[in-house]
Short mmCIF file of C-alpha atoms in Angstrom, two decimals:
data_model
loop_
_atom_site.label_atom_id
_atom_site.label_comp_id
_atom_site.label_asym_id
_atom_site.label_seq_id
_atom_site.Cartn_x
_atom_site.Cartn_y
_atom_site.Cartn_z
CA MET A 188 -33.72 -60.48 57.14
CA LYS A 189 -32.17 -58.78 60.15
CA GLN A 190 -31.82 -55.25 61.46
CA ARG A 191 -28.32 -53.90 61.99
CA LYS A 192 -27.14 -51.83 64.94
CA ASP A 193 -27.26 -48.70 62.78
CA GLY A 194 -30.98 -49.30 62.14
CA ARG A 195 -30.65 -50.46 58.54
CA TRP A 196 -32.27 -53.71 57.39
CA GLU A 197 -30.11 -56.34 55.75
CA ARG A 198 -30.69 -59.50 53.72
CA VAL A 199 -28.12 -61.80 52.10
CA VAL A 200 -29.26 -63.79 49.04
CA THR A 201 -27.56 -65.91 46.37
CA VAL A 202 -28.06 -64.78 42.78
CA ASN A 203 -26.54 -66.83 39.94
CA GLY A 204 -24.25 -68.55 42.43
CA LYS A 205 -22.99 -65.30 43.99
CA ARG A 206 -23.81 -64.04 47.48
CA LYS A 207 -25.14 -60.49 47.48
CA THR A 208 -26.16 -58.30 50.42
CA PHE A 209 -29.05 -55.86 50.09
CA TYR A 210 -29.85 -53.01 52.49
CA SER A 211 -32.83 -50.82 53.22
CA ASP A 212 -33.26 -47.65 55.27
CA ALA A 213 -37.04 -48.18 55.65
CA ASP A 214 -38.47 -47.46 59.10
CA THR A 215 -40.41 -50.75 59.39
CA GLU A 216 -39.60 -54.37 58.58
CA THR A 217 -42.55 -54.61 56.21
CA LYS A 218 -41.42 -51.62 54.19
CA ALA A 219 -37.82 -52.87 54.25
CA GLU A 220 -38.97 -56.28 52.97
CA LYS A 221 -40.77 -54.64 50.05
CA ASP A 222 -37.80 -52.37 49.30
CA ILE A 223 -35.29 -55.22 49.32
CA ARG A 224 -37.51 -57.43 47.15
CA ARG A 225 -37.54 -54.63 44.56
CA GLN A 226 -33.75 -54.33 44.79
CA ILE A 227 -33.33 -58.09 44.31
CA PHE A 228 -35.63 -58.02 41.27
CA ASP A 229 -33.69 -55.12 39.70
CA TYR A 230 -30.39 -56.84 40.45
CA LYS A 231 -31.50 -60.13 38.88
CA GLU A 232 -32.79 -58.30 35.81
CA LYS A 233 -29.48 -56.47 35.43
CA ALA A 234 -27.53 -59.68 36.00
CA GLU A 235 -29.46 -61.28 33.16
CA ASN A 236 -29.38 -58.35 30.77
CA GLY A 237 -26.11 -56.65 31.70
CA ILE A 238 -25.49 -52.94 32.19
CA THR A 239 -27.46 -50.27 30.39
CA PHE A 240 -26.16 -48.22 27.47
CA SER A 241 -26.02 -45.17 29.75
CA GLU A 242 -23.73 -47.00 32.17
CA ALA A 243 -21.55 -48.18 29.27
CA ALA A 244 -21.32 -44.60 27.98
CA ASP A 245 -20.27 -43.39 31.43
CA ALA A 246 -17.57 -46.07 31.54
CA TRP A 247 -16.30 -45.05 28.10
CA GLU A 248 -16.21 -41.37 29.08
CA ARG A 249 -14.18 -42.10 32.20
CA GLU A 250 -11.72 -44.11 30.14
CA ALA A 251 -11.51 -41.98 27.02
CA TYR A 252 -12.04 -38.33 27.96
CA ASP A 253 -8.73 -38.01 29.83
CA ASP A 254 -6.94 -38.81 26.57
CA LEU A 255 -9.01 -36.45 24.41
CA SER A 256 -8.42 -32.73 23.89
CA HIS A 257 -11.00 -30.24 25.11
CA GLY A 258 -11.98 -29.54 21.51
CA THR A 259 -12.55 -33.22 20.74
CA VAL A 260 -14.64 -33.65 23.89
CA LYS A 261 -16.80 -30.70 22.80
CA VAL A 262 -17.30 -32.38 19.42
CA TYR A 263 -18.39 -35.76 20.81
CA LYS A 264 -20.32 -34.66 23.91
CA PRO A 265 -23.55 -33.69 22.08
CA SER A 266 -23.49 -37.00 20.18
CA VAL A 267 -23.08 -39.03 23.38
CA THR A 268 -25.87 -37.04 25.06
CA ASP A 269 -28.24 -37.73 22.17
CA LEU A 270 -27.37 -41.44 22.15
CA VAL A 271 -27.96 -41.70 25.89
CA ASN A 272 -31.32 -39.94 25.51
CA ARG A 273 -32.32 -42.57 22.96
CA PHE A 274 -30.72 -45.77 24.32
CA GLY A 275 -29.82 -44.85 27.90
CA ASN A 276 -32.04 -47.32 29.80
CA VAL A 277 -31.69 -50.14 27.28
CA PRO A 278 -29.43 -53.05 28.33
CA ILE A 279 -26.36 -52.76 26.13
CA SER A 280 -26.39 -56.48 25.35
CA SER A 281 -29.85 -56.21 23.79
CA ILE A 282 -29.06 -53.39 21.33
CA THR A 283 -29.01 -54.81 17.80
CA ALA A 284 -27.52 -53.62 14.51
CA LYS A 285 -31.08 -53.37 13.14
CA GLU A 286 -32.13 -50.96 15.92
CA ILE A 287 -29.00 -48.87 15.42
CA THR A 288 -29.57 -48.70 11.65
CA GLN A 289 -33.18 -47.66 12.25
CA TYR A 290 -31.97 -44.86 14.54
CA PHE A 291 -29.59 -43.51 11.89
CA ASN A 292 -32.24 -43.81 9.18
CA GLU A 293 -34.52 -41.66 11.33
CA LEU A 294 -31.80 -39.02 11.57
CA MET A 295 -31.42 -39.03 7.78
CA LEU A 296 -35.17 -38.62 7.28
CA LYS A 297 -35.14 -35.68 9.70
CA GLY A 298 -32.56 -33.98 7.49
CA TYR A 299 -29.48 -34.31 9.70
CA ALA A 300 -26.20 -33.59 7.90
CA ALA A 301 -24.13 -36.61 6.88
CA LYS A 302 -21.22 -35.35 8.99
CA THR A 303 -23.45 -35.15 12.08
CA ILE A 304 -24.70 -38.68 11.52
CA GLN A 305 -21.16 -39.98 11.05
CA ARG A 306 -20.13 -38.27 14.28
CA ARG A 307 -22.98 -40.00 16.12
CA ARG A 308 -21.87 -43.29 14.63
CA SER A 309 -18.26 -42.69 15.71
CA ALA A 310 -19.39 -42.03 19.29
CA PHE A 311 -21.66 -45.10 19.24
CA ASN A 312 -18.84 -47.21 17.81
CA MET A 313 -16.31 -46.13 20.44
CA ILE A 314 -18.72 -46.84 23.31
CA MET A 315 -19.51 -50.30 21.95
CA LYS A 316 -15.83 -51.08 21.34
CA CYS A 317 -15.12 -50.16 24.95
CA ALA A 318 -17.93 -52.50 26.06
CA VAL A 319 -16.47 -55.34 23.97
CA GLY A 320 -13.04 -54.75 25.51
CA ALA A 321 -14.55 -54.87 28.99
CA GLY A 322 -16.29 -58.16 28.23
CA LEU A 323 -19.77 -56.64 28.56
CA ILE A 324 -20.84 -57.72 25.06
CA GLY A 325 -19.43 -60.25 22.64
CA ALA A 326 -19.37 -58.18 19.45
CA ASN A 327 -19.77 -54.59 18.32
CA PRO A 328 -23.24 -54.23 16.69
CA VAL A 329 -22.65 -50.76 15.19
CA PRO A 330 -22.93 -51.16 11.39
CA GLU A 331 -21.21 -49.24 8.63
CA LEU A 332 -23.27 -46.36 7.31
CA ASN A 333 -24.24 -45.48 3.78
CA ALA A 334 -25.43 -42.01 4.67
CA ARG A 335 -26.47 -40.09 1.61
CA LYS A 336 -23.64 -37.97 0.33
CA ARG A 337 -24.04 -34.26 0.17
CA THR A 338 -22.08 -31.60 -1.60
CA LYS A 339 -18.72 -31.08 0.04
CA LYS A 340 -18.73 -28.35 2.61
CA GLU A 341 -17.73 -25.03 1.16
CA ASP A 342 -15.11 -24.44 3.84
CA ARG A 343 -13.07 -27.29 2.31
CA ARG A 344 -12.36 -25.25 -0.81
CA ALA A 345 -9.51 -22.86 -1.42
CA LEU A 346 -10.09 -19.17 -2.02
CA THR A 347 -10.63 -18.02 -5.55
CA LYS A 348 -8.13 -15.69 -7.19
CA GLU A 349 -10.47 -12.75 -6.55
CA GLU A 350 -10.89 -13.69 -2.86
CA ARG A 351 -7.12 -14.02 -2.43
CA GLN A 352 -6.67 -10.56 -3.88
CA ILE A 353 -9.16 -9.11 -1.39
CA ILE A 354 -7.19 -10.68 1.48
CA ILE A 355 -3.93 -9.28 0.09
CA GLN A 356 -5.41 -5.82 -0.46
CA ASN A 357 -6.66 -5.67 3.14
CA LYS A 358 -3.61 -7.14 4.90
CA ASN A 359 -2.65 -3.73 6.29
CA THR A 360 -6.11 -2.38 7.03
CA ASP A 361 -6.79 -3.64 10.55
CA TYR A 362 -6.43 -6.50 13.02
CA TRP A 363 -8.54 -8.97 11.05
CA GLY A 364 -7.07 -8.03 7.69
CA PHE A 365 -3.59 -8.91 8.94
CA TRP A 366 -4.89 -12.02 10.75
CA ALA A 367 -6.52 -13.36 7.57
CA TYR A 368 -3.39 -12.73 5.51
CA PHE A 369 -1.14 -14.32 8.15
CA VAL A 370 -3.25 -17.47 8.33
CA MET A 371 -3.46 -17.72 4.54
CA VAL A 372 0.33 -17.62 4.05
CA THR A 373 1.28 -19.78 7.05
CA GLY A 374 -1.50 -22.41 7.11
CA CYS A 375 -2.11 -21.92 10.85
CA ARG A 376 -5.20 -23.37 12.39
CA ARG A 377 -7.39 -20.73 14.02
CA GLY A 378 -6.41 -21.57 17.60
CA GLU A 379 -2.73 -21.86 16.67
CA ALA A 380 -2.67 -18.32 15.29
CA PHE A 381 -4.20 -16.83 18.43
CA ALA A 382 -1.61 -18.60 20.62
CA LEU A 383 1.40 -17.17 18.76
CA THR A 384 3.73 -14.71 20.48
CA TYR A 385 6.53 -12.51 19.16
CA LYS A 386 8.98 -14.90 20.82
CA ASP A 387 7.88 -17.50 18.29
CA ILE A 388 9.22 -15.36 15.43
CA ASP A 389 12.76 -15.85 14.14
CA TYR A 390 13.45 -12.62 12.27
CA ASN A 391 16.79 -13.85 10.91
CA GLU A 392 15.50 -17.13 9.54
CA LYS A 393 12.11 -15.57 8.71
CA THR A 394 10.13 -18.37 10.32
CA VAL A 395 7.45 -18.84 12.98
CA SER A 396 7.37 -21.76 15.45
CA ILE A 397 3.89 -23.16 16.04
CA HIS A 398 3.69 -25.07 19.32
CA GLY A 399 0.46 -24.09 21.06
CA THR A 400 -3.21 -23.39 20.58
CA VAL A 401 -6.01 -21.39 22.20
CA GLU A 402 -8.93 -23.47 23.45
CA HIS A 403 -12.13 -21.79 24.55
CA TYR A 404 -14.12 -22.90 27.58
CA GLY A 405 -17.32 -21.02 26.96
CA ASN A 406 -16.21 -17.49 26.10
CA ALA A 407 -12.82 -17.46 27.84
CA GLY A 408 -9.71 -18.66 26.05
CA VAL A 409 -6.78 -20.59 27.49
CA ILE A 410 -3.42 -21.13 25.79
CA LYS A 411 -2.42 -24.80 25.70
CA ASP A 412 1.24 -25.72 25.20
CA HIS A 413 0.35 -28.24 22.51
CA THR A 414 -1.29 -28.22 19.11
CA LYS A 415 -4.19 -30.33 17.81
CA THR A 416 -1.77 -33.23 17.37
CA GLU A 417 1.90 -33.76 18.15
CA ALA A 418 2.60 -33.35 14.43
CA GLY A 419 1.21 -29.83 14.71
CA MET A 420 4.42 -28.69 16.42
CA ARG A 421 6.24 -27.22 13.45
CA THR A 422 8.23 -24.28 12.04
CA VAL A 423 6.99 -22.63 8.86
CA PRO A 424 8.49 -19.91 6.67
CA LEU A 425 7.23 -16.32 6.69
CA THR A 426 7.09 -13.90 3.79
CA ASP A 427 9.17 -10.73 3.82
CA ASP A 428 6.12 -8.48 4.07
CA ILE A 429 4.85 -10.33 7.17
CA ILE A 430 8.25 -9.91 8.84
CA ASP A 431 8.07 -6.15 8.10
CA MET A 432 4.48 -5.87 9.37
CA LEU A 433 5.24 -7.74 12.58
CA ALA A 434 7.97 -5.25 13.40
CA VAL A 435 5.54 -2.31 13.36
CA ARG A 436 2.44 -4.01 14.80
CA LYS A 437 3.82 -5.08 18.17
CA LYS A 438 1.90 -3.46 21.04
CA LYS A 439 3.12 -2.67 24.51
CA GLY A 440 1.65 -4.72 27.33
CA THR A 441 1.26 -7.99 25.44
CA ASN A 442 3.55 -10.43 23.71
CA LEU A 443 0.69 -12.05 21.75
CA ILE A 444 0.73 -11.42 18.02
CA PHE A 445 -3.08 -11.57 17.93
CA PRO A 446 -4.30 -10.49 21.39
CA ASP A 447 -7.88 -9.59 22.22
CA PRO A 448 -8.43 -6.22 20.47
CA ILE A 449 -10.02 -4.77 23.62
CA SER A 450 -8.26 -6.32 26.61
CA ASP A 451 -4.92 -7.27 24.99
CA GLY A 452 -5.22 -10.65 26.73
CA ILE A 453 -6.25 -13.97 25.14
CA ILE A 454 -8.99 -13.29 22.63
CA THR A 455 -12.50 -14.34 23.65
CA ASN A 456 -14.78 -16.57 21.61
CA ASN A 457 -17.36 -13.81 21.17
CA ARG A 458 -14.72 -11.36 19.98
CA ILE A 459 -13.56 -13.81 17.33
CA ALA A 460 -17.08 -14.34 16.01
CA ARG A 461 -18.00 -10.65 15.94
CA GLY A 462 -14.66 -9.45 14.60
CA TRP A 463 -14.32 -12.04 11.86
CA ASN A 464 -17.93 -11.67 10.71
CA LYS A 465 -17.63 -7.88 10.55
CA PHE A 466 -14.39 -8.09 8.56
CA ARG A 467 -15.96 -10.50 6.06
CA GLU A 468 -18.98 -8.25 5.57
CA ASP A 469 -16.85 -5.11 5.25
CA VAL A 470 -14.59 -6.51 2.51
CA GLY A 471 -17.14 -8.67 0.71
CA LEU A 472 -15.91 -12.14 1.74
CA HIS A 473 -19.30 -13.22 3.04
CA ASP A 474 -18.79 -16.99 2.80
CA VAL A 475 -15.09 -17.27 3.61
CA THR A 476 -14.13 -19.28 6.70
CA PRO A 477 -10.77 -19.54 8.50
CA HIS A 478 -10.45 -23.11 7.25
CA MET A 479 -10.61 -21.86 3.67
CA LEU A 480 -7.53 -19.76 4.41
CA ARG A 481 -5.71 -22.88 5.61
CA HIS A 482 -6.90 -24.87 2.59
CA THR A 483 -5.60 -22.07 0.37
CA TYR A 484 -2.17 -22.54 1.98
CA ALA A 485 -2.33 -26.25 1.12
CA THR A 486 -3.20 -25.33 -2.47
CA MET A 487 -0.24 -22.95 -2.67
CA LEU A 488 2.06 -25.73 -1.43
CA TYR A 489 0.73 -28.04 -4.13
CA ASP A 490 1.08 -25.45 -6.89
CA ALA A 491 4.62 -24.69 -5.71
CA GLY A 492 5.55 -28.35 -6.19
CA CYS A 493 6.02 -29.05 -2.48
CA ASP A 494 6.46 -32.79 -1.95
CA LEU A 495 3.91 -34.73 0.08
CA LYS A 496 6.12 -35.31 3.14
CA SER A 497 7.09 -31.63 3.39
CA ALA A 498 3.48 -30.56 2.93
CA GLN A 499 2.40 -32.90 5.73
CA TYR A 500 4.95 -31.27 8.05
CA LEU A 501 4.09 -27.68 7.09
CA LEU A 502 0.36 -28.33 7.51
CA GLY A 503 0.86 -30.14 10.81
CA HIS A 504 -1.04 -33.25 9.74
CA ALA A 505 -0.59 -36.29 11.98
CA ASP A 506 -1.62 -38.66 9.19
CA MET A 507 -0.13 -38.39 5.71
CA GLN A 508 -3.43 -39.71 4.35
CA THR A 509 -5.00 -36.37 5.25
CA THR A 510 -2.41 -34.52 3.17
CA LEU A 511 -2.68 -37.10 0.39
CA LYS A 512 -6.45 -36.60 0.17
CA ILE A 513 -5.96 -32.86 -0.29
CA TYR A 514 -3.24 -33.33 -2.89
CA THR A 515 -5.27 -35.97 -4.75
CA HIS A 516 -8.31 -33.68 -4.81
CA LEU A 517 -6.22 -30.78 -6.10
CA SER A 518 -4.64 -33.01 -8.75
CA GLU A 519 -8.07 -34.10 -9.95
CA GLU A 520 -9.19 -30.47 -10.08
CA ARG A 521 -6.15 -29.51 -12.17
CA LYS A 522 -6.70 -32.42 -14.56
CA ALA A 523 -10.36 -31.48 -15.00
CA LYS A 524 -9.39 -27.85 -15.66
CA ALA A 525 -6.73 -28.90 -18.18
CA THR A 526 -9.25 -31.15 -19.95
CA ASP A 527 -11.75 -28.30 -20.20
CA GLU A 528 -9.07 -25.96 -21.57
CA VAL A 529 -8.01 -28.49 -24.23
CA ARG A 530 -11.64 -29.08 -25.20
CA THR A 531 -12.19 -25.32 -25.56
CA LYS A 532 -9.08 -24.87 -27.70
CA ILE A 533 -10.11 -27.76 -29.98
CA MET A 534 -13.55 -26.22 -30.45
CA GLN A 535 -11.97 -22.86 -31.22
CA PHE A 536 -9.66 -24.48 -33.75
CA LEU A 537 -12.55 -26.29 -35.46
CA ASP A 538 -14.54 -23.07 -35.66
CA GLU A 539 -11.76 -21.22 -37.51
#
């Protein structure tokens, strides 16, 4: 070991056939010797076991997050944080499928939702795939999950006839009444609706061009000149009554169709939560979510006989399988309803 001109201590050693230089800023040679021995031990241990899961997660984030939307990052960030808290200091090469399965079983026993567990698995899977691609591990140990199925989330259903009527009856009442009606008859995603401007309206063709979305960073919103996916860039038809209402609702000082009700700028996250919740309570739609409005639009397309390819375009789905799942579910619902109706009529006939 020698001391450099800058005062630092230096030692060169060979580990697994590779020369490696270690440094220490200790003020005495004895302390430097102890410090460098510790560094050499840590280095050898890492050379044998490979990088930790935390380091692999950092590498995946640097590679993947630039290609992910802000919304997607927000979805996966808590999952990655939880995984790092659990496996962070463990060498990635030593993590087994059995340990991963045990982790997910613990989450199930704690009552975590199946969707949350699947999201954790997706994050785990992507990190491990990245590690395989980088040659850090030979195979991806993340297993398939058989998380217990729960009842489908309510926000995946369409509105009932009575709920649709409430939306229609309140379309002219206030900001949120019109917003709910607009989303229901255009199929806009929440962020897409808040990004729309009057320039996006073609009054002659009676259409609206959807090509942006509002993303919230904390409370503040920012308009992005893209939708959730490239397929989200689309033009959808508008009803005559919406065209008429747009003509009288335009406010001076903003070109946004749905500006912040107070500032007339981009609506804040808090304003959305308070405004939407108040509207629901006022009109009696306590459990209705914005996604239900969009799912109702998909149901209307199905009932109108809209073909699968056209429905995919109008809904802005990147993958036709997403549209097909909705259509298949609706078809099964209709068949079940028809079967029940036939059964009832047969019973009525037999009772006569």
